[in-house]
CSV table of C-alpha atoms and ligand atoms in Angstrom, one decimal:
chain,number,residue,atom,x,y,z
O,1,LYS,CA,154.3,88.0,193.7
O,2,LYS,CA,151.6,89.8,191.2
O,3,LEU,CA,152.5,87.6,188.3
O,4,LEU,CA,151.4,85.2,191.1
O,5,ILE,CA,148.5,86.6,191.6
O,6,ILE,CA,147.2,87.5,188.2
O,7,PHE,CA,147.8,83.2,187.7
O,8,LEU,CA,145.8,82.3,191.1
O,9,LEU,CA,143.2,84.5,190.0
O,10,CYS,CA,143.2,82.5,185.9
O,11,ILE,CA,143.3,79.2,188.1
O,12,SER,CA,140.6,80.2,190.0
O,13,VAL,CA,138.5,80.8,187.4
O,14,ASN,CA,139.8,78.0,185.3
O,15,VAL,CA,141.0,80.4,182.2
O,16,PHE,CA,143.2,77.5,181.2
O,17,GLY,CA,140.3,74.8,180.9
O,18,GLN,CA,142.2,72.4,183.1
O,19,ASN,CA,140.9,71.1,186.4
O,20,TYR,CA,142.9,70.9,189.4
O,21,ASP,CA,139.9,70.1,191.5
O,22,GLU,CA,139.8,66.1,192.9
O,23,ALA,CA,136.3,66.7,192.8
O,24,LYS,CA,136.1,66.6,189.3
O,25,VAL,CA,138.3,64.2,187.8
O,26,ALA,CA,135.6,61.4,186.0
O,27,ALA,CA,136.3,57.6,186.5
O,28,TYR,CA,138.6,56.4,184.1
O,29,THR,CA,139.5,53.2,183.2
O,30,LEU,CA,143.6,52.3,182.2
O,31,PRO,CA,144.6,50.6,179.4
O,32,ASP,CA,146.1,47.2,181.1
O,33,LEU,CA,149.7,46.8,181.5
O,34,LEU,CA,149.6,43.0,181.3
O,35,MET,CA,146.6,42.2,178.5
O,36,SER,CA,148.0,42.3,175.4
O,37,VAL,CA,146.5,43.0,172.2
O,38,ASN,CA,145.5,40.0,171.7
O,39,LYS,CA,143.9,39.2,175.2
O,40,LYS,CA,146.9,37.0,175.7
O,41,LYS,CA,147.6,37.4,180.0
O,42,ILE,CA,151.2,38.3,180.5
O,43,THR,CA,152.9,36.6,183.9
O,44,THR,CA,156.0,36.5,182.6
O,45,VAL,CA,159.0,38.2,182.1
O,46,LYS,CA,159.3,36.2,178.5
O,47,ASP,CA,155.9,37.0,177.6
O,48,TRP,CA,156.5,40.8,178.9
O,49,GLU,CA,159.8,40.9,176.4
O,50,ASN,CA,158.9,39.2,173.7
O,51,ILE,CA,155.1,40.1,173.3
O,52,ARG,CA,153.5,42.3,175.2
O,53,ARG,CA,156.7,45.2,176.0
O,54,PRO,CA,157.3,45.3,172.2
O,55,GLU,CA,153.4,45.9,171.2
O,56,ILE,CA,153.4,49.4,174.0
O,57,LEU,CA,156.8,50.6,172.5
O,58,SER,CA,154.8,50.7,169.0
O,59,LEU,CA,152.1,51.9,170.3
O,60,PHE,CA,153.7,54.5,171.8
O,61,GLU,CA,155.5,55.5,168.1
O,62,GLU,CA,152.5,55.4,166.8
O,63,ASN,CA,150.5,57.2,168.6
O,64,VAL,CA,152.2,59.5,170.9
O,65,TYR,CA,156.6,60.2,170.1
O,66,GLY,CA,157.0,58.9,166.0
O,67,LYS,CA,159.0,56.5,165.1
O,68,MET,CA,162.7,56.5,165.9
O,69,PRO,CA,165.0,56.2,163.4
O,70,ARG,CA,167.9,54.0,164.0
O,71,GLN,CA,169.6,54.5,160.9
O,72,PHE,CA,172.5,56.6,159.5
O,73,ASP,CA,175.4,56.8,157.3
O,74,ASN,CA,177.7,58.2,159.7
O,75,ILE,CA,178.5,59.2,163.3
O,76,VAL,CA,182.0,60.8,164.3
O,77,PHE,CA,183.2,61.0,168.1
O,78,GLU,CA,186.1,64.4,168.0
O,79,VAL,CA,187.0,66.5,171.8
O,80,LYS,CA,186.8,69.6,170.8
O,81,GLY,CA,188.2,70.6,174.1
O,82,GLU,CA,189.8,69.3,177.4
O,83,ASN,CA,191.4,70.2,181.0
O,84,LYS,CA,192.8,68.1,182.7
O,85,ASN,CA,192.4,70.3,186.1
O,86,ALA,CA,188.6,71.2,185.4
O,87,MET,CA,187.1,72.3,189.4
O,88,ASN,CA,190.4,72.5,190.3
O,89,GLY,CA,192.0,69.4,189.7
O,90,LYS,CA,189.2,66.9,191.2
O,91,ALA,CA,187.5,66.8,187.5
O,92,HIS,CA,188.9,66.0,183.6
O,93,LEU,CA,186.9,67.7,181.4
O,94,LYS,CA,186.0,67.4,177.4
O,95,GLU,CA,184.2,68.9,175.2
O,96,VAL,CA,182.9,66.2,172.5
O,97,GLU,CA,181.2,67.3,169.4
O,98,ILE,CA,179.6,64.3,168.3
O,99,ALA,CA,178.5,64.3,164.4
O,100,VAL,CA,176.8,62.0,162.9
O,101,THR,CA,175.8,61.9,159.0
O,102,SER,CA,173.0,60.6,157.0
O,103,ASN,CA,171.6,61.7,153.8
O,104,LYS,CA,173.9,64.2,153.7
O,105,LYS,CA,173.7,66.0,156.3
O,106,THR,CA,175.2,66.4,159.4
O,107,VAL,CA,174.0,67.1,163.0
O,108,ARG,CA,176.4,68.4,166.1
O,109,ILE,CA,175.9,67.5,169.3
O,110,ASN,CA,178.0,69.0,171.5
O,111,LEU,CA,178.6,66.6,175.0
O,112,ILE,CA,180.5,68.4,177.9
O,113,LEU,CA,182.0,65.5,180.1
O,114,PHE,CA,183.4,65.8,183.0
O,115,VAL,CA,185.3,62.6,184.6
O,116,PRO,CA,186.2,62.8,188.7
O,117,SER,CA,190.5,63.7,188.7
O,118,LYS,CA,192.3,59.8,189.2
O,119,ILE,CA,190.2,57.1,188.5
O,120,LYS,CA,191.2,53.7,188.9
O,121,GLU,CA,188.7,51.9,186.6
O,122,PRO,CA,185.7,52.8,184.4
O,123,VAL,CA,182.6,55.0,185.8
O,124,ALA,CA,178.9,54.9,186.1
O,125,ALA,CA,178.0,58.3,184.9
O,126,PHE,CA,175.1,60.8,184.9
O,127,LEU,CA,173.5,62.4,181.2
O,128,LEU,CA,171.4,65.8,181.2
O,129,ILE,CA,169.4,66.8,178.5
O,130,ASN,CA,169.7,70.6,179.2
O,131,ASN,CA,166.5,72.6,178.3
O,132,ARG,CA,166.9,75.4,179.9
O,133,GLY,CA,169.4,78.0,179.4
O,134,LYS,CA,173.1,76.7,178.1
O,135,GLU,CA,174.7,78.8,181.5
O,136,ASN,CA,173.1,75.9,183.5
O,137,THR,CA,175.5,73.1,182.2
O,138,SER,CA,178.8,75.6,181.4
O,139,PRO,CA,181.9,73.8,181.2
O,140,ASN,CA,183.8,76.4,182.5
O,141,ARG,CA,182.0,77.1,185.6
O,142,GLU,CA,181.1,80.8,185.3
O,143,VAL,CA,177.6,80.1,186.7
O,144,ILE,CA,177.1,77.0,189.5
O,145,SER,CA,173.3,76.0,189.2
O,146,GLY,CA,171.7,73.5,191.7
O,147,PHE,CA,170.6,73.0,187.8
O,148,TRP,CA,173.1,71.2,187.2
O,149,PRO,CA,175.7,70.7,189.9
O,150,ALA,CA,178.2,69.2,188.3
O,151,GLU,CA,180.6,69.4,191.7
O,152,ARG,CA,178.1,67.3,193.6
O,153,LEU,CA,178.5,64.6,191.3
O,154,ILE,CA,182.0,64.6,191.6
O,155,GLU,CA,182.5,64.3,195.0
O,156,ALA,CA,180.4,61.9,194.3
O,157,GLY,CA,182.3,60.1,192.4
O,158,TYR,CA,180.7,60.0,189.4
O,159,ALA,CA,180.7,61.6,185.5
O,160,ILE,CA,178.4,63.9,184.8
O,161,ALA,CA,177.6,64.5,181.6
O,162,ALA,CA,175.3,67.5,179.5
O,163,PHE,CA,174.0,68.2,176.3
O,164,HIS,CA,172.1,71.4,175.4
O,165,TYR,CA,168.2,69.8,173.1
O,166,SER,CA,168.2,72.5,170.8
O,167,ASP,CA,171.6,70.8,169.2
O,168,ALA,CA,169.7,67.9,168.8
O,169,ALA,CA,165.9,70.1,167.9
O,170,PRO,CA,165.5,74.4,169.1
O,171,ASP,CA,162.6,74.1,170.5
O,172,ASN,CA,160.4,76.3,168.6
O,173,GLU,CA,157.6,75.2,166.0
O,174,ASP,CA,159.0,76.7,163.5
O,175,THR,CA,163.0,75.9,163.4
O,176,PHE,CA,162.5,72.3,165.3
O,177,GLN,CA,163.2,71.0,161.4
O,178,ASN,CA,167.1,72.1,161.8
O,179,GLY,CA,167.9,69.9,163.8
O,180,VAL,CA,168.2,65.5,164.0
O,181,LEU,CA,165.1,65.8,162.0
O,182,ARG,CA,167.6,67.5,158.9
O,183,LEU,CA,168.8,63.6,158.0
O,184,TYR,CA,165.4,62.2,158.5
O,185,PRO,CA,163.1,65.0,156.6
O,186,GLU,CA,160.5,61.8,155.6
O,187,GLN,CA,159.6,62.1,159.4
O,188,LEU,CA,158.1,65.4,158.7
O,189,SER,CA,155.2,63.9,156.4
O,190,ALA,CA,154.6,61.0,158.1
O,191,GLY,CA,151.5,60.7,161.4
O,192,ASP,CA,153.8,58.7,162.7
O,193,GLY,CA,156.9,60.6,162.6
O,194,MET,CA,159.3,62.2,165.3
O,195,LYS,CA,159.4,65.8,166.2
O,196,ALA,CA,161.4,67.9,169.2
O,197,VAL,CA,160.6,65.5,172.2
O,198,GLY,CA,161.7,62.0,169.6
O,199,ALA,CA,164.8,64.1,168.6
O,200,TRP,CA,165.7,64.8,171.9
O,201,ALA,CA,165.9,61.1,172.8
O,202,TRP,CA,167.6,60.3,169.8
O,203,ALA,CA,170.6,62.1,171.0
O,204,ALA,CA,170.8,61.0,174.7
O,205,SER,CA,171.3,57.3,172.7
O,206,ARG,CA,174.3,59.2,170.2
O,207,VAL,CA,175.8,60.0,173.9
O,208,MET,CA,175.3,56.5,174.7
O,209,ASP,CA,177.2,55.9,171.7
O,210,TYR,CA,179.3,58.0,172.8
O,211,PHE,CA,179.7,56.5,175.6
O,212,LYS,CA,180.8,53.3,174.9
O,213,GLN,CA,183.6,53.9,173.2
O,214,ASP,CA,185.0,56.4,176.1
O,215,LYS,CA,187.9,53.9,178.3
O,216,ASP,CA,186.5,56.3,181.3
O,217,ILE,CA,182.7,55.7,181.0
O,218,ASP,CA,180.9,52.7,181.9
O,219,ALA,CA,178.6,52.2,180.0
O,220,SER,CA,176.6,50.0,181.3
O,221,LYS,CA,176.3,52.1,184.3
O,222,VAL,CA,174.6,55.5,183.0
O,223,THR,CA,172.0,57.0,184.2
O,224,VAL,CA,169.8,59.5,181.9
O,225,VAL,CA,168.5,62.9,183.4
O,226,GLY,CA,166.3,65.1,182.2
O,227,HIS,CA,162.7,68.1,184.0
O,228,SER,CA,159.9,68.7,182.2
O,229,ARG,CA,160.0,68.5,179.0
O,230,GLY,CA,163.6,67.1,178.9
O,231,GLY,CA,161.7,64.7,181.7
O,232,LYS,CA,159.7,63.4,178.3
O,233,ALA,CA,162.4,63.4,176.5
O,234,SER,CA,164.3,61.0,179.2
O,235,LEU,CA,161.6,58.6,179.2
O,236,TRP,CA,161.2,58.3,175.9
O,237,ALA,CA,165.3,57.6,175.2
O,238,ALA,CA,164.8,55.1,177.9
O,239,ALA,CA,162.5,53.5,176.9
O,240,GLN,CA,163.5,52.8,173.8
O,241,ASP,CA,167.3,52.7,174.3
O,242,THR,CA,167.8,49.5,177.6
O,243,ARG,CA,171.7,50.5,177.6
O,244,PHE,CA,170.9,53.1,179.5
O,245,ALA,CA,171.0,51.7,183.2
O,246,MET,CA,168.4,53.8,185.2
O,247,CYS,CA,166.5,56.2,184.1
O,248,VAL,CA,165.1,60.1,186.0
O,249,THR,CA,162.0,61.8,184.6
O,250,ASN,CA,162.2,65.1,187.4
O,251,CYS,CA,158.3,67.2,187.3
O,252,SER,CA,158.0,65.4,183.8
O,253,GLY,CA,154.3,65.3,183.7
O,254,ASN,CA,151.7,65.5,180.9
O,255,THR,CA,153.0,63.3,178.4
O,256,GLY,CA,155.9,62.9,180.5
O,257,ALA,CA,155.3,60.6,183.8
O,258,SER,CA,151.5,61.5,185.3
O,259,LEU,CA,148.7,60.0,183.2
O,260,SER,CA,146.6,61.4,180.5
O,261,HIS,CA,142.9,59.8,181.8
O,262,ARG,CA,143.3,61.8,184.5
O,263,ARG,CA,143.4,64.9,182.8
O,264,PHE,CA,144.4,67.1,186.3
O,265,GLY,CA,145.9,69.8,185.1
O,266,GLU,CA,148.0,69.9,181.7
O,267,THR,CA,145.9,68.3,179.2
O,268,ILE,CA,146.6,66.6,176.2
O,269,GLU,CA,144.6,68.8,174.4
O,270,ARG,CA,146.2,71.8,175.8
O,271,ILE,CA,150.0,70.3,175.1
O,272,ASN,CA,149.5,69.5,171.7
O,273,THR,CA,147.8,72.8,171.2
O,274,SER,CA,150.8,75.1,173.5
O,275,PHE,CA,153.8,72.6,171.9
O,276,PRO,CA,152.9,71.7,168.3
O,277,HIS,CA,156.0,70.7,167.6
O,278,TRP,CA,156.7,67.9,170.6
O,279,PHE,CA,154.7,64.5,169.5
O,280,ALA,CA,153.7,63.2,166.4
O,281,ASP,CA,151.4,64.0,164.2
O,282,ASN,CA,148.8,61.3,165.2
O,283,TYR,CA,149.0,62.5,168.8
O,284,LYS,CA,146.5,65.4,167.7
O,285,LYS,CA,143.7,62.7,167.7
O,286,TYR,CA,143.7,61.8,170.8
O,287,ASN,CA,143.0,66.3,172.2
O,288,SER,CA,139.9,65.9,174.2
O,289,ASN,CA,140.0,62.1,173.6
O,290,GLU,CA,142.3,60.5,176.6
O,291,LYS,CA,139.6,58.0,176.7
O,292,GLY,CA,140.3,56.9,172.5
O,293,LEU,CA,144.0,56.8,174.3
O,294,PRO,CA,144.7,53.1,173.1
O,295,LEU,CA,147.7,53.3,175.9
O,296,ASP,CA,148.4,55.8,179.6
O,297,GLN,CA,151.7,57.2,180.9
O,298,HIS,CA,151.9,54.3,183.2
O,299,MET,CA,152.8,51.9,180.2
O,300,LEU,CA,156.0,54.3,179.5
O,301,LEU,CA,157.0,53.7,183.0
O,302,ALA,CA,157.3,50.0,182.5
O,303,LEU,CA,159.6,50.2,180.1
O,304,VAL,CA,162.0,51.4,181.8
O,305,ALA,CA,162.1,48.0,183.6
O,306,PRO,CA,163.3,46.1,184.9
O,307,ARG,CA,166.1,49.4,185.5
O,308,PRO,CA,165.8,51.8,188.1
O,309,LEU,CA,163.7,54.8,187.5
O,310,TYR,CA,163.9,57.6,189.2
O,311,VAL,CA,159.6,59.9,189.1
O,312,THR,CA,159.4,63.5,191.3
O,313,ASN,CA,157.6,66.0,191.6
O,314,ALA,CA,157.3,69.9,193.0
O,315,SER,CA,154.5,70.3,196.0
O,316,GLN,CA,153.2,73.3,193.6
O,317,ASP,CA,153.7,71.6,190.2
O,318,LEU,CA,150.4,70.6,189.9
O,319,TRP,CA,150.0,71.5,186.4
O,320,ALA,CA,152.0,68.3,186.1
O,321,ASP,CA,149.8,66.2,188.4
O,322,PRO,CA,151.3,64.6,191.1
O,323,LYS,CA,149.0,62.4,192.6
O,324,GLY,CA,148.2,60.8,189.1
O,325,THR,CA,152.0,61.1,188.8
O,326,TYR,CA,152.9,58.8,191.2
O,327,LEU,CA,149.6,56.7,190.2
O,328,SER,CA,151.0,55.9,187.0
O,329,GLU,CA,154.6,55.0,189.1
O,330,LYS,CA,152.7,52.4,191.5
O,331,GLU,CA,150.6,51.1,188.2
O,332,ALA,CA,154.6,50.8,186.4
O,333,GLU,CA,155.4,48.1,189.5
O,334,LYS,CA,153.5,45.3,187.8
O,335,VAL,CA,155.8,44.7,185.7
O,336,TYR,CA,159.0,45.2,187.7
O,337,ARG,CA,157.4,42.3,190.0
O,338,LEU,CA,157.4,39.8,186.9
O,339,TYR,CA,161.0,40.6,187.6
O,340,LYS,CA,160.2,39.6,190.7
O,341,LEU,CA,161.3,42.8,192.2
O,342,THR,CA,159.7,44.3,194.6
O,343,SER,CA,158.9,47.9,195.4
O,344,SER,CA,159.3,50.0,198.4
O,345,LEU,CA,156.1,52.8,197.5
O,346,PRO,CA,153.6,52.8,200.3
O,347,VAL,CA,150.3,53.1,198.6
O,348,SER,CA,149.7,56.5,199.3
O,349,PRO,CA,151.7,59.6,197.5
O,350,PRO,CA,154.3,59.9,200.6
O,351,ALA,CA,154.6,63.6,202.2
O,352,VAL,CA,156.2,66.5,200.5
O,353,ASN,CA,160.9,65.5,201.2
O,354,MET,CA,160.2,62.3,202.2
O,355,PRO,CA,162.2,60.7,199.8
O,356,PHE,CA,161.7,57.2,198.9
O,357,VAL,CA,165.1,55.7,197.3
O,358,LYS,CA,165.6,52.5,196.9
O,359,PRO,CA,165.5,50.8,193.5
O,360,PRO,CA,164.2,49.3,191.0
O,361,LEU,CA,161.0,52.0,191.9
O,362,ALA,CA,162.0,56.1,193.3
O,363,TYR,CA,159.7,58.6,194.5
O,364,HIS,CA,159.8,62.1,196.1
O,365,ILE,CA,157.7,65.6,195.9
O,366,ARG,CA,160.0,68.0,197.0
O,367,GLU,CA,158.5,70.9,198.9
O,368,GLY,CA,158.6,74.3,196.2
O,369,LYS,CA,158.0,74.3,192.5
O,370,HIS,CA,158.9,73.5,189.7
O,371,ASP,CA,162.6,72.7,189.6
O,372,LEU,CA,165.7,70.8,189.0
O,373,THR,CA,167.7,71.2,192.5
O,374,GLU,CA,170.2,69.9,194.0
O,375,TYR,CA,168.1,68.6,196.5
O,376,ASP,CA,166.5,66.7,193.3
O,377,TRP,CA,170.0,65.3,192.6
O,378,ALA,CA,171.9,64.6,196.6
O,379,GLN,CA,168.4,61.8,195.8
O,380,PHE,CA,169.3,60.8,192.3
O,381,ILE,CA,173.0,60.2,193.6
O,382,LYS,CA,171.0,58.4,196.2
O,383,LEU,CA,169.6,56.0,194.3
O,384,ALA,CA,172.5,55.2,191.7
O,385,ASP,CA,175.2,54.6,194.8
O,386,ASN,CA,172.0,52.0,195.9
O,387,HIS,CA,171.3,50.5,193.2
O,388,PHE,CA,175.6,50.6,191.2
O,389,GLY,CA,177.0,50.6,194.4
O,390,LYS,CA,179.0,52.5,196.6
O,391,LYS,CA,182.7,53.6,194.8
O,392,LYS,CA,184.6,55.8,195.8
F,1,LIG,C1,155.4,73.8,180.1
F,1,LIG,C2,154.6,72.5,180.0
F,1,LIG,C3,154.8,71.4,179.8
F,1,LIG,C4,156.1,71.3,180.1
F,1,LIG,C5,157.4,72.1,180.8
F,1,LIG,C6,158.7,72.1,181.2
F,1,LIG,O1,154.4,73.9,181.4
F,1,LIG,O2,153.1,72.7,179.8
F,1,LIG,O3,154.3,69.9,179.4
F,1,LIG,O4,157.0,69.8,180.8
F,1,LIG,O5,156.4,73.8,180.0
F,1,LIG,O6,159.1,71.9,180.2
F,1,LIG,O7,158.9,73.0,182.6
C-alpha cells in the first residue's frame, strides 16, 4: 500500500515527466498508412503487399527494431525430455532444444511444449514468449500460473508452447549480446542492428521452424503471444514472419501497440533510457522527437493483416496508454478493409471487461493491473476458436 501511495504521489507531481492528462495530449498527425513514400495512394491488396507493406517493414527495421537476420548455417531440433502422461494423461510434454549455429557460434532456445493427448490430426498451437520468471512455464507444473495456463489451453484442444526470452537475449543492458547476437555480432555496431526485442522475435521464428516439422502441430495455425515487452516482440515477430497465423499483444504499450505520437504514459525517450538494449540505436534519434518519426505503431499492427490480431490493455495500466492503444488498432482497420475484412470494434474504446472477440481485430481492457491473466487467455482461446474453428 505504501508503495502504491508513493507511486501515485510520483505520478501526481509528475516525477517521471510523463503525461497522464488527456487534456495535455497535443494535436498530432499520424503518418498515413495508405500513402506510399512516392505519394501513391494505396487502394488495393496488391499495392499494399507489393509497395506499402515492404516499405513499412523497412521503416520499422531502419528506425525501431533493427534488421532481422534471416540466414544461419544450421538448425538442429532435439527432444531432450518427454512425458507422454503429463497433466494426468491429458497432454504429451516435449522439451525441445532448438540449436541454431552461425558464425561458428550456437544459440540454444529451450522450448516447452504440451500437445493434447490422443489427437487425430495436427493441432493449432499457442506460443508464448515468456518474459517473466521461468517457473511460469515450468514443464513439471510445480507452479500453475495464470500467466501461462497450459492446462486450460490443453482442455480447449490447443497445443501450448513457451520459451524463455533470456535464451534469445538476456534482458540486461550489459549482457543482452549473449544470445542470438553472438551469431550476428555485426548487428551490435550498426545503427539499424537488432537488439534484444529483435532477438526475442527472431527466436519465435525459430520455434516456428521447429513447428513446421513436428507432426503433432498444424504450423498453419500458430498464434504468437506476448505480454508487455514480450508483446512488443510478439508483434514484431508476426509482422516480419507471416507464417504466424495469429498474433496476441497483451499490454504491450510504448513501441508495442500504442501510439507514440500521443506522448501519453511511457515515451520513446523514457523507454530508450530505461532499456537502451531493446531497440536499434537509430531509434534514439526520436527521443523527445516523436514528430520526426516516419511511422507509428498503428503501422506495425497493420503488418499483421489480414491475420487476426488480439490487442489488450488493463484498466490500471496507464503507463501503456490504453486509449492510444485502441486508437492504434482502430487505424489498422484500414488495411483489413483492403482485404474486405470488417472489424467489429466500436468507435470508442469498449468498457472494462467487455471483450470484442470477433476476427480479424479483437480487443479488451481488463479490470486490474499490468499483467497477463487467465481471463486474458480465455478471450484469446475464443478468438482462436472463432478463427480456426473449434475442434475437440
Ligand atoms: C516497463 C517498460 C514497458 C514494458 C514493461 C514490461 O514498464 O517501461 O515498456 O512494457 O516494463 O515489460 O512489463
